[in-house]
Amino acid sequence: MIGVSTYLEPGTRWRVWELEAALLPAAYPRLVQRAGGLAVMLPPDAPDHAAAAVARLDGLVVAGGPDVDPARYGAERDPRTGPPAPERDAWELALIEAALAADVPLLGVCRGMQLLNVALGGTLIQHLDGHVEAEGVFGGHPVKPVPGTLYGGIVDAEDVVPTYHHQAVDRLGAGLVPSAHAADGTVEAVELPCAGWVLGVQWHPEMGDDLRVVRALVTAASHPAA
């Protein structure tokens, strides 16, 4: 059972309705399902419920989405940083902390990778040019794995990945190591070697056909550490 965090959006419209909604692009649960997992959605909740939620999971995906509030890593807001999502920041930080404490396999996707870095005391570059092709359009660029890392063992050669981001890791959080880079040197994946299975990727595997990363998560979730 793989939990996937969700958006919380006001004024969402579908059919005859316009209501606040907890939502998630269908590509996320479909990716988990295609990789052999059972996907469950985790809408924002009180942070003190995170440990109980994670205790029922075999793995966790922190999904992409809005920019992390710079206040979370002690920075002034850049004018190009998007509006904050305080409920989601608080909930997902608590989920990450609970997963790390319980040794539950964890995958951060885009924002999820950035939030993992912030949870461990790292900081973010608030604006990065050249990693978005057009607003609302996923692009792609090559990333090169670092040999000997968890990610390097999953994907052992340079690969073109689906991307859509304007922020990235700046100072690495405690214990994190980079495990893939873009051609311009941007950190594209991070992992936590001292933990069981913790990986963050800057790209969006749900928008492609490559199942290797999520299949590795599902495999780790199926074989918990003794």
mmCIF file of C-alpha atoms in Angstrom:
data_model
loop_
_atom_site.group_PDB
_atom_site.id
_atom_site.type_symbol
_atom_site.label_atom_id
_atom_site.label_comp_id
_atom_site.label_asym_id
_atom_site.label_seq_id
_atom_site.Cartn_x
_atom_site.Cartn_y
_atom_site.Cartn_z
ATOM 1 C CA MET A 1 0.000 0.000 0.000
ATOM 2 C CA ILE A 2 1.615 3.235 -1.210
ATOM 3 C CA GLY A 3 0.295 6.561 0.073
ATOM 4 C CA VAL A 4 0.456 9.581 -2.227
ATOM 5 C CA SER A 5 0.043 13.121 -0.886
ATOM 6 C CA THR A 6 -2.477 15.400 -2.596
ATOM 7 C CA TYR A 7 -3.236 19.007 -3.398
ATOM 8 C CA LEU A 8 -5.845 21.008 -1.493
ATOM 9 C CA GLU A 9 -7.369 23.506 -3.925
ATOM 10 C CA PRO A 10 -10.171 26.089 -3.444
ATOM 11 C CA GLY A 11 -12.789 26.668 -6.110
ATOM 12 C CA THR A 12 -12.102 23.496 -8.090
ATOM 13 C CA ARG A 13 -14.616 22.941 -10.895
ATOM 14 C CA TRP A 14 -15.944 19.664 -12.256
ATOM 15 C CA ARG A 15 -19.280 19.053 -13.977
ATOM 16 C CA VAL A 16 -21.850 21.158 -12.085
ATOM 17 C CA TRP A 17 -19.691 21.650 -8.985
ATOM 18 C CA GLU A 18 -17.275 24.300 -7.793
ATOM 19 C CA LEU A 19 -15.916 23.333 -4.390
ATOM 20 C CA GLU A 20 -12.725 23.050 -2.388
ATOM 21 C CA ALA A 21 -11.146 19.740 -3.373
ATOM 22 C CA ALA A 22 -8.367 17.399 -2.350
ATOM 23 C CA LEU A 23 -7.051 16.306 -5.716
ATOM 24 C CA LEU A 24 -4.206 14.540 -7.441
ATOM 25 C CA PRO A 25 -3.371 14.119 -11.136
ATOM 26 C CA ALA A 26 -4.459 10.598 -12.062
ATOM 27 C CA ALA A 27 -0.972 9.879 -13.429
ATOM 28 C CA TYR A 28 0.325 9.439 -9.856
ATOM 29 C CA PRO A 29 -1.946 6.597 -8.699
ATOM 30 C CA ARG A 30 -1.751 5.035 -12.150
ATOM 31 C CA LEU A 31 2.046 4.999 -11.954
ATOM 32 C CA VAL A 32 1.920 3.283 -8.551
ATOM 33 C CA GLN A 33 -0.595 0.765 -9.888
ATOM 34 C CA ARG A 34 1.472 0.059 -13.002
ATOM 35 C CA ALA A 35 4.491 -0.541 -10.774
ATOM 36 C CA GLY A 36 2.577 -3.163 -8.772
ATOM 37 C CA GLY A 37 1.428 -1.105 -5.799
ATOM 38 C CA LEU A 38 -1.939 -0.205 -4.315
ATOM 39 C CA ALA A 39 -2.303 3.594 -4.330
ATOM 40 C CA VAL A 40 -4.091 5.519 -1.575
ATOM 41 C CA MET A 41 -4.513 9.299 -1.482
ATOM 42 C CA LEU A 42 -3.399 11.304 1.565
ATOM 43 C CA PRO A 43 -5.131 14.710 1.610
ATOM 44 C CA PRO A 44 -3.760 17.381 3.954
ATOM 45 C CA ASP A 45 -4.617 16.683 7.579
ATOM 46 C CA ALA A 46 -3.449 17.754 11.006
ATOM 47 C CA PRO A 47 0.304 17.141 11.226
ATOM 48 C CA ASP A 48 -0.097 15.178 14.455
ATOM 49 C CA HIS A 49 -2.030 12.537 12.467
ATOM 50 C CA ALA A 50 0.903 11.859 10.147
ATOM 51 C CA ALA A 51 2.539 9.114 12.210
ATOM 52 C CA ALA A 52 -0.724 7.166 12.431
ATOM 53 C CA ALA A 53 -1.256 7.500 8.675
ATOM 54 C CA VAL A 54 2.289 6.385 7.834
ATOM 55 C CA ALA A 55 1.980 3.420 10.226
ATOM 56 C CA ARG A 56 -0.700 1.993 7.921
ATOM 57 C CA LEU A 57 1.434 2.353 4.784
ATOM 58 C CA ASP A 58 4.164 0.254 3.200
ATOM 59 C CA GLY A 59 5.550 3.179 1.211
ATOM 60 C CA LEU A 60 5.038 6.914 0.701
ATOM 61 C CA VAL A 61 5.160 9.240 -2.315
ATOM 62 C CA VAL A 62 5.236 12.995 -1.675
ATOM 63 C CA ALA A 63 3.856 14.407 -4.909
ATOM 64 C CA GLY A 64 4.790 17.482 -6.908
ATOM 65 C CA GLY A 65 2.952 20.765 -6.626
ATOM 66 C CA PRO A 66 3.334 24.367 -5.443
ATOM 67 C CA ASP A 67 6.536 25.997 -4.240
ATOM 68 C CA VAL A 68 7.578 25.340 -0.645
ATOM 69 C CA ASP A 69 7.131 28.422 1.549
ATOM 70 C CA PRO A 70 10.616 30.024 1.834
ATOM 71 C CA ALA A 71 9.909 30.705 5.511
ATOM 72 C CA ARG A 72 10.283 26.951 6.013
ATOM 73 C CA TYR A 73 13.993 27.252 5.221
ATOM 74 C CA GLY A 74 14.605 30.731 6.606
ATOM 75 C CA ALA A 75 14.672 32.666 3.328
ATOM 76 C CA GLU A 76 13.005 35.827 2.092
ATOM 77 C CA ARG A 77 10.398 35.247 -0.607
ATOM 78 C CA ASP A 78 11.632 35.805 -4.160
ATOM 79 C CA PRO A 79 9.014 37.634 -6.309
ATOM 80 C CA ARG A 80 9.023 34.643 -8.679
ATOM 81 C CA THR A 81 8.141 32.166 -5.918
ATOM 82 C CA GLY A 82 4.545 30.994 -6.089
ATOM 83 C CA PRO A 83 1.906 31.491 -3.376
ATOM 84 C CA PRO A 84 2.298 29.355 -0.244
ATOM 85 C CA ALA A 85 0.333 26.198 0.531
ATOM 86 C CA PRO A 86 0.633 26.168 4.332
ATOM 87 C CA GLU A 87 -1.668 23.198 5.019
ATOM 88 C CA ARG A 88 0.177 21.076 2.510
ATOM 89 C CA ASP A 89 3.638 22.149 3.690
ATOM 90 C CA ALA A 90 2.807 21.271 7.298
ATOM 91 C CA TRP A 91 1.171 17.935 6.456
ATOM 92 C CA GLU A 92 3.837 16.723 4.047
ATOM 93 C CA LEU A 93 6.713 17.739 6.331
ATOM 94 C CA ALA A 94 5.039 15.699 9.068
ATOM 95 C CA LEU A 95 4.581 12.754 6.677
ATOM 96 C CA ILE A 96 8.264 12.884 5.724
ATOM 97 C CA GLU A 97 9.367 13.017 9.353
ATOM 98 C CA ALA A 98 7.065 10.099 10.219
ATOM 99 C CA ALA A 99 8.303 8.010 7.277
ATOM 100 C CA LEU A 100 11.934 8.622 8.207
ATOM 101 C CA ALA A 101 11.253 7.745 11.850
ATOM 102 C CA ALA A 102 9.414 4.538 10.919
ATOM 103 C CA ASP A 103 11.839 3.519 8.124
ATOM 104 C CA VAL A 104 9.000 3.518 5.583
ATOM 105 C CA PRO A 105 10.289 3.703 1.973
ATOM 106 C CA LEU A 106 9.893 7.269 0.742
ATOM 107 C CA LEU A 107 9.930 8.841 -2.726
ATOM 108 C CA GLY A 108 9.753 12.617 -3.169
ATOM 109 C CA VAL A 109 8.706 13.877 -6.606
ATOM 110 C CA CYS A 110 9.739 17.422 -7.628
ATOM 111 C CA ARG A 111 8.237 19.497 -4.770
ATOM 112 C CA GLY A 112 8.455 16.282 -2.724
ATOM 113 C CA MET A 113 12.221 16.146 -3.243
ATOM 114 C CA GLN A 114 12.536 19.824 -2.335
ATOM 115 C CA LEU A 115 10.449 19.325 0.797
ATOM 116 C CA LEU A 116 12.584 16.329 1.804
ATOM 117 C CA ASN A 117 15.630 18.577 1.544
ATOM 118 C CA VAL A 118 13.937 21.281 3.651
ATOM 119 C CA ALA A 119 12.795 18.716 6.239
ATOM 120 C CA LEU A 120 16.448 17.810 6.777
ATOM 121 C CA GLY A 121 17.590 21.419 7.134
ATOM 122 C CA GLY A 122 18.467 22.194 3.517
ATOM 123 C CA THR A 123 17.601 25.226 1.411
ATOM 124 C CA LEU A 124 16.265 25.828 -2.098
ATOM 125 C CA ILE A 125 17.121 27.922 -5.132
ATOM 126 C CA GLN A 126 13.894 29.882 -5.555
ATOM 127 C CA HIS A 127 14.161 30.430 -9.300
ATOM 128 C CA LEU A 128 16.059 28.543 -11.953
ATOM 129 C CA ASP A 129 15.910 29.312 -15.667
ATOM 130 C CA GLY A 130 15.940 26.685 -18.389
ATOM 131 C CA HIS A 131 14.026 23.833 -16.711
ATOM 132 C CA VAL A 132 10.523 24.759 -17.927
ATOM 133 C CA GLU A 133 9.831 24.757 -21.655
ATOM 134 C CA ALA A 134 6.481 26.572 -21.444
ATOM 135 C CA GLU A 135 3.903 27.284 -18.757
ATOM 136 C CA GLY A 136 1.717 24.238 -18.202
ATOM 137 C CA VAL A 137 3.790 22.039 -20.541
ATOM 138 C CA PHE A 138 6.064 19.231 -19.378
ATOM 139 C CA GLY A 139 9.439 19.240 -21.069
ATOM 140 C CA GLY A 140 12.378 16.885 -20.858
ATOM 141 C CA HIS A 141 16.117 16.912 -20.393
ATOM 142 C CA PRO A 142 18.842 14.355 -19.642
ATOM 143 C CA VAL A 143 19.940 13.532 -16.107
ATOM 144 C CA LYS A 144 23.102 11.626 -15.280
ATOM 145 C CA PRO A 145 23.150 9.234 -12.303
ATOM 146 C CA VAL A 146 25.954 9.232 -9.753
ATOM 147 C CA PRO A 147 27.588 5.772 -9.738
ATOM 148 C CA GLY A 148 27.319 3.856 -6.487
ATOM 149 C CA THR A 149 24.137 5.573 -5.310
ATOM 150 C CA LEU A 150 20.682 4.106 -4.823
ATOM 151 C CA TYR A 151 19.442 5.906 -7.927
ATOM 152 C CA GLY A 152 22.554 4.885 -9.852
ATOM 153 C CA GLY A 153 21.705 1.266 -9.063
ATOM 154 C CA ILE A 154 18.169 1.706 -10.407
ATOM 155 C CA VAL A 155 19.075 3.689 -13.542
ATOM 156 C CA ASP A 156 22.695 3.137 -14.509
ATOM 157 C CA ALA A 157 22.988 5.480 -17.520
ATOM 158 C CA GLU A 158 22.049 8.997 -18.530
ATOM 159 C CA ASP A 159 18.347 9.218 -19.297
ATOM 160 C CA VAL A 160 15.897 11.862 -20.551
ATOM 161 C CA VAL A 161 13.225 12.528 -17.945
ATOM 162 C CA PRO A 162 9.934 14.525 -17.911
ATOM 163 C CA THR A 163 10.481 17.861 -16.173
ATOM 164 C CA TYR A 164 8.558 20.909 -14.993
ATOM 165 C CA HIS A 165 10.189 22.947 -12.246
ATOM 166 C CA HIS A 166 11.702 26.364 -11.601
ATOM 167 C CA GLN A 167 13.193 25.631 -8.179
ATOM 168 C CA ALA A 168 15.916 23.235 -7.076
ATOM 169 C CA VAL A 169 18.088 22.125 -4.174
ATOM 170 C CA ASP A 170 20.639 24.662 -2.969
ATOM 171 C CA ARG A 171 22.255 23.576 0.318
ATOM 172 C CA LEU A 172 21.749 19.872 0.933
ATOM 173 C CA GLY A 173 19.918 18.771 4.059
ATOM 174 C CA ALA A 174 21.678 16.738 6.749
ATOM 175 C CA GLY A 175 22.762 13.337 5.464
ATOM 176 C CA LEU A 176 21.475 13.804 1.925
ATOM 177 C CA VAL A 177 23.739 13.107 -1.030
ATOM 178 C CA PRO A 178 23.137 13.980 -4.695
ATOM 179 C CA SER A 179 22.503 10.959 -6.897
ATOM 180 C CA ALA A 180 21.810 12.580 -10.298
ATOM 181 C CA HIS A 181 22.590 15.868 -12.040
ATOM 182 C CA ALA A 182 21.369 17.796 -15.061
ATOM 183 C CA ALA A 183 23.862 18.973 -17.689
ATOM 184 C CA ASP A 184 24.011 22.411 -16.026
ATOM 185 C CA GLY A 185 24.947 20.845 -12.681
ATOM 186 C CA THR A 186 21.510 21.141 -11.071
ATOM 187 C CA VAL A 187 20.942 18.413 -8.484
ATOM 188 C CA GLU A 188 18.219 16.226 -9.993
ATOM 189 C CA ALA A 189 18.044 13.453 -7.390
ATOM 190 C CA VAL A 190 18.948 13.124 -3.710
ATOM 191 C CA GLU A 191 18.973 10.214 -1.317
ATOM 192 C CA LEU A 192 19.621 9.436 2.328
ATOM 193 C CA PRO A 193 22.177 6.613 2.584
ATOM 194 C CA CYS A 194 21.828 6.299 6.351
ATOM 195 C CA ALA A 195 18.125 5.401 5.982
ATOM 196 C CA GLY A 196 16.483 2.344 4.462
ATOM 197 C CA TRP A 197 15.050 3.588 1.139
ATOM 198 C CA VAL A 198 14.749 7.349 0.736
ATOM 199 C CA LEU A 199 14.960 8.976 -2.685
ATOM 200 C CA GLY A 200 13.931 12.319 -4.144
ATOM 201 C CA VAL A 201 13.773 13.054 -7.873
ATOM 202 C CA GLN A 202 13.377 16.525 -9.350
ATOM 203 C CA TRP A 203 11.507 15.250 -12.398
ATOM 204 C CA HIS A 204 8.024 13.748 -12.860
ATOM 205 C CA PRO A 205 8.143 9.967 -13.406
ATOM 206 C CA GLU A 206 4.336 9.914 -13.503
ATOM 207 C CA MET A 207 4.459 11.763 -16.826
ATOM 208 C CA GLY A 208 6.593 9.140 -18.545
ATOM 209 C CA ASP A 209 6.665 5.419 -19.249
ATOM 210 C CA ASP A 210 9.733 4.509 -17.183
ATOM 211 C CA LEU A 211 8.620 2.470 -14.164
ATOM 212 C CA ARG A 212 12.059 1.760 -12.731
ATOM 213 C CA VAL A 213 12.067 4.295 -9.876
ATOM 214 C CA VAL A 214 8.540 3.604 -8.643
ATOM 215 C CA ARG A 215 8.946 -0.141 -9.160
ATOM 216 C CA ALA A 216 12.026 0.050 -6.911
ATOM 217 C CA LEU A 217 9.930 1.879 -4.295
ATOM 218 C CA VAL A 218 7.204 -0.772 -4.472
ATOM 219 C CA THR A 219 9.793 -3.547 -4.209
ATOM 220 C CA ALA A 220 11.321 -1.908 -1.125
ATOM 221 C CA ALA A 221 7.849 -1.471 0.363
ATOM 222 C CA SER A 222 7.128 -5.171 -0.240
ATOM 223 C CA HIS A 223 10.247 -6.262 1.652
ATOM 224 C CA PRO A 224 10.419 -4.241 4.871
ATOM 225 C CA ALA A 225 13.693 -4.199 6.752
ATOM 226 C CA ALA A 226 13.949 -6.694 9.589
#
